[in-house]
C-alpha positions in Angstrom: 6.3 24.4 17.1 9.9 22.7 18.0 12.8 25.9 17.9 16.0 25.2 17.3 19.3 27.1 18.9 21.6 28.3 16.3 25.4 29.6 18.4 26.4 32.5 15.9 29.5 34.5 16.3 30.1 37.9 14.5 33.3 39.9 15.0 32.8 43.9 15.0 34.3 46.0 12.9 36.7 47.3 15.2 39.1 44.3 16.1 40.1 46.5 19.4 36.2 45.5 21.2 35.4 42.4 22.3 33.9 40.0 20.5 30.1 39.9 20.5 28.6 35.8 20.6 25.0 35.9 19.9 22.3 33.2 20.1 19.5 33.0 17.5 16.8 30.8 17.5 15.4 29.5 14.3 12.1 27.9 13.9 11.8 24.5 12.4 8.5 22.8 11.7 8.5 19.7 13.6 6.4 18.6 10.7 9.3 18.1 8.3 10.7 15.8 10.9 7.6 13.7 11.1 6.6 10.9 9.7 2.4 10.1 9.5 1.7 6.6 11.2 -0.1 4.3 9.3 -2.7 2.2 11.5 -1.2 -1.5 10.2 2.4 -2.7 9.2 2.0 -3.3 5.4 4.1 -5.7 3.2 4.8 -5.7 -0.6 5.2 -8.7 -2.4 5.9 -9.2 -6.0 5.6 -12.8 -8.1 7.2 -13.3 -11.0 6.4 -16.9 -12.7 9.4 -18.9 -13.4 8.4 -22.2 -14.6 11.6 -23.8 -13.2 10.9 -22.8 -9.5 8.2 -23.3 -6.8 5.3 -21.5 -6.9 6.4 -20.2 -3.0 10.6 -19.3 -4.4 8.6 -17.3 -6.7 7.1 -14.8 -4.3 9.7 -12.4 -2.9 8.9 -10.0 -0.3 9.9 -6.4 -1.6 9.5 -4.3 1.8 7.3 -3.5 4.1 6.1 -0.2 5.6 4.1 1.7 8.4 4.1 5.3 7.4 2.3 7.1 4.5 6.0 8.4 3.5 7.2 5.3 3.4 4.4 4.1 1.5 4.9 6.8 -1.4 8.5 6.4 -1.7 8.0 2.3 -2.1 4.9 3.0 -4.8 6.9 5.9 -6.4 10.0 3.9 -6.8 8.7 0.5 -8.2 7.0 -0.6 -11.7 3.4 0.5 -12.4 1.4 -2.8 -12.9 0.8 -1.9 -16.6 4.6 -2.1 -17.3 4.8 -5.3 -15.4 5.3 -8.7 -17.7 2.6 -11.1 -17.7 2.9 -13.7 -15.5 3.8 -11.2 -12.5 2.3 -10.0 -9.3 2.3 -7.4 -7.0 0.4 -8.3 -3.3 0.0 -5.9 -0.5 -0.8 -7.3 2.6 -0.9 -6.9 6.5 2.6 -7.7 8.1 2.6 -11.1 9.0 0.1 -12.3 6.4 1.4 -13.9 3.6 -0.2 -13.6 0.1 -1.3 -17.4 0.0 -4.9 -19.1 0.7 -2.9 -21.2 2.8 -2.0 -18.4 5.2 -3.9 -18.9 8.6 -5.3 -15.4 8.5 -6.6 -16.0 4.4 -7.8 -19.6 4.8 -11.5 -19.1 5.7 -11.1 -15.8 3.5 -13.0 -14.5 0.6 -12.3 -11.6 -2.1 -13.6 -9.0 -4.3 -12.8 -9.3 -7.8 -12.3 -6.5 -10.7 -11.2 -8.3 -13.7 -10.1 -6.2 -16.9 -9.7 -6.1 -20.5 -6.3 -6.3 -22.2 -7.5 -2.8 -23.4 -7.7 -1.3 -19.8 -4.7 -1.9 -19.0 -3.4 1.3 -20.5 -6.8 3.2 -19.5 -8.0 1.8 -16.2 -5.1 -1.4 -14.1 -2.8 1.7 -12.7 -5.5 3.9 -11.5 -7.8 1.0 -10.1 -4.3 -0.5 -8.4 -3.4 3.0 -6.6 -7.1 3.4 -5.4 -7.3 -0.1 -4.3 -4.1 0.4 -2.3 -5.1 3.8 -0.7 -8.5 2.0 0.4 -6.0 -0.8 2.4 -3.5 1.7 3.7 -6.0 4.4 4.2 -8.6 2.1 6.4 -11.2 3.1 4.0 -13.3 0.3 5.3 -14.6 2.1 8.3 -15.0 -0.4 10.7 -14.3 -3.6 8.5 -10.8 -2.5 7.6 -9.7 -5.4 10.2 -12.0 -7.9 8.1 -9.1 -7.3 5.4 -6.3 -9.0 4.9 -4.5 -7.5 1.5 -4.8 -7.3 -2.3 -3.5 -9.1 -5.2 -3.2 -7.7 -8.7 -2.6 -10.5 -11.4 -1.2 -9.4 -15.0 -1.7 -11.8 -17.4 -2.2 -11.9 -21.0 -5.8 -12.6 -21.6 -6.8 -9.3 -19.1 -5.9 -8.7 -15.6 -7.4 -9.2 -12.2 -7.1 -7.1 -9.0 -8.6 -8.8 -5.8 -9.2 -7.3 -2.4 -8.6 -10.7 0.2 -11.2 -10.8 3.3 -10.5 -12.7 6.4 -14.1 -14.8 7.1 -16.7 -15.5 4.1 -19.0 -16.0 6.7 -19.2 -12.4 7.5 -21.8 -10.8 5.4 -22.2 -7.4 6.9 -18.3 -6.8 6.5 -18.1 -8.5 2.7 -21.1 -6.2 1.9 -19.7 -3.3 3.6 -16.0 -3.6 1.4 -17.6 -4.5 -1.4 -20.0 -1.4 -1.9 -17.0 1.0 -0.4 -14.2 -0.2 -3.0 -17.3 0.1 -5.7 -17.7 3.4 -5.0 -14.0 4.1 -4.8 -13.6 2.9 -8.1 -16.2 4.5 -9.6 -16.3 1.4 -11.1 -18.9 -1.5 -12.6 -19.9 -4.2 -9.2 -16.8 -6.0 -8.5 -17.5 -9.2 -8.7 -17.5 -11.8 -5.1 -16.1 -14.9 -4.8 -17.3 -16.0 -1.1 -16.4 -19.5 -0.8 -13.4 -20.8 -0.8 -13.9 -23.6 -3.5 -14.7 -20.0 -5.8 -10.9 -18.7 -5.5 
């Protein structure tokens, strides 16, 4: 435990004595001081489809984040996906990755796929898009949490998708490995894998 040194004077009730200076440590919890380090640099991004710009001047990087604090300000103080407008976005991915197949880091990549009905978007999008972000943040992936690069979430009007992305469709024993851990986190139907590139 960190103490701190608190320099008090108090003056006795008899102006004639000299005046007493006392020291009194206080104890502070170092614990209100700091923050819990994340094992990656994460990035939000958000896309918002404007038919009159680029698909690229579309994407705009929100913030980015390497402490769990940090991380539950940012997710406490921006739009649950369900209120989003169709058309828009939200990516979360390792600093330095952009959330694009072009990407170095995404090209040879594969994903895991939930898609949704328009009707579980009020029963099932936010609560599937929390526990798919705690499973990226919290390196739920054991030791494949490096095989992944981010996730997507995709409102749109005809149901909604949320997408973990994977570095190397090659790599069967890690795809497998995500896979059955984000089904389980879900407590959720298979997700559904698109291993080859031509499937994205």
């Amino acid at each position: 435990m960190a103490t701190a040194l608190v320099a008090s004077t108090s003056v006795p009730a008899n102006p004639e004595k000299e005046k007493c200076e006392t020291t009194v440590q206080k104890v502070v919890n170092p614990e209100a001081y700091i923050k819990h380090p994340l094992q990656n640099k994460w990035a939000l991004w958000f896309f918002k489809n404007d038919k009159s710009k680029t698909w690229q001047a579309n994407l705009r990087l929100i913030s980015k984040f390497d402490t769990v604090e940090d991380f539950w300000a940012l997710y406490n103080h921006i739009q649950l996906s369900s209120n989003l407008m169709s058309g828009c976005d939200y990516s979360l991915f390792k600093d330095g990755i952009e959330p694009m197949w072009e990407d170095e880091r995404n090209r040879r990549g594969g994903r895991w796929l939930i898609t949704l009905s328009k009707q579980q978007r009020k029963s099932d999008l936010d609560r599937f898009w929390l526990e798919t972000l705690l499973c990226l943040v919290g390196e739920a992936f054991d030791d494949y949490s490096d095989d992944v690069c981010g996730a997507v979430i995709n409102v749109r009007a005809k149901g909604d998708k949320i997408a973990i992305w994977t570095t190397d469709y090659e790599n069967k024993e890690a795809i497998t490995h995500i896979g059955r851990v984000y089904k389980e986190r879900l407590g959720a139907p298979q997700p559904r894998t698109s291993l080859l590139p031509e499937d994205r």
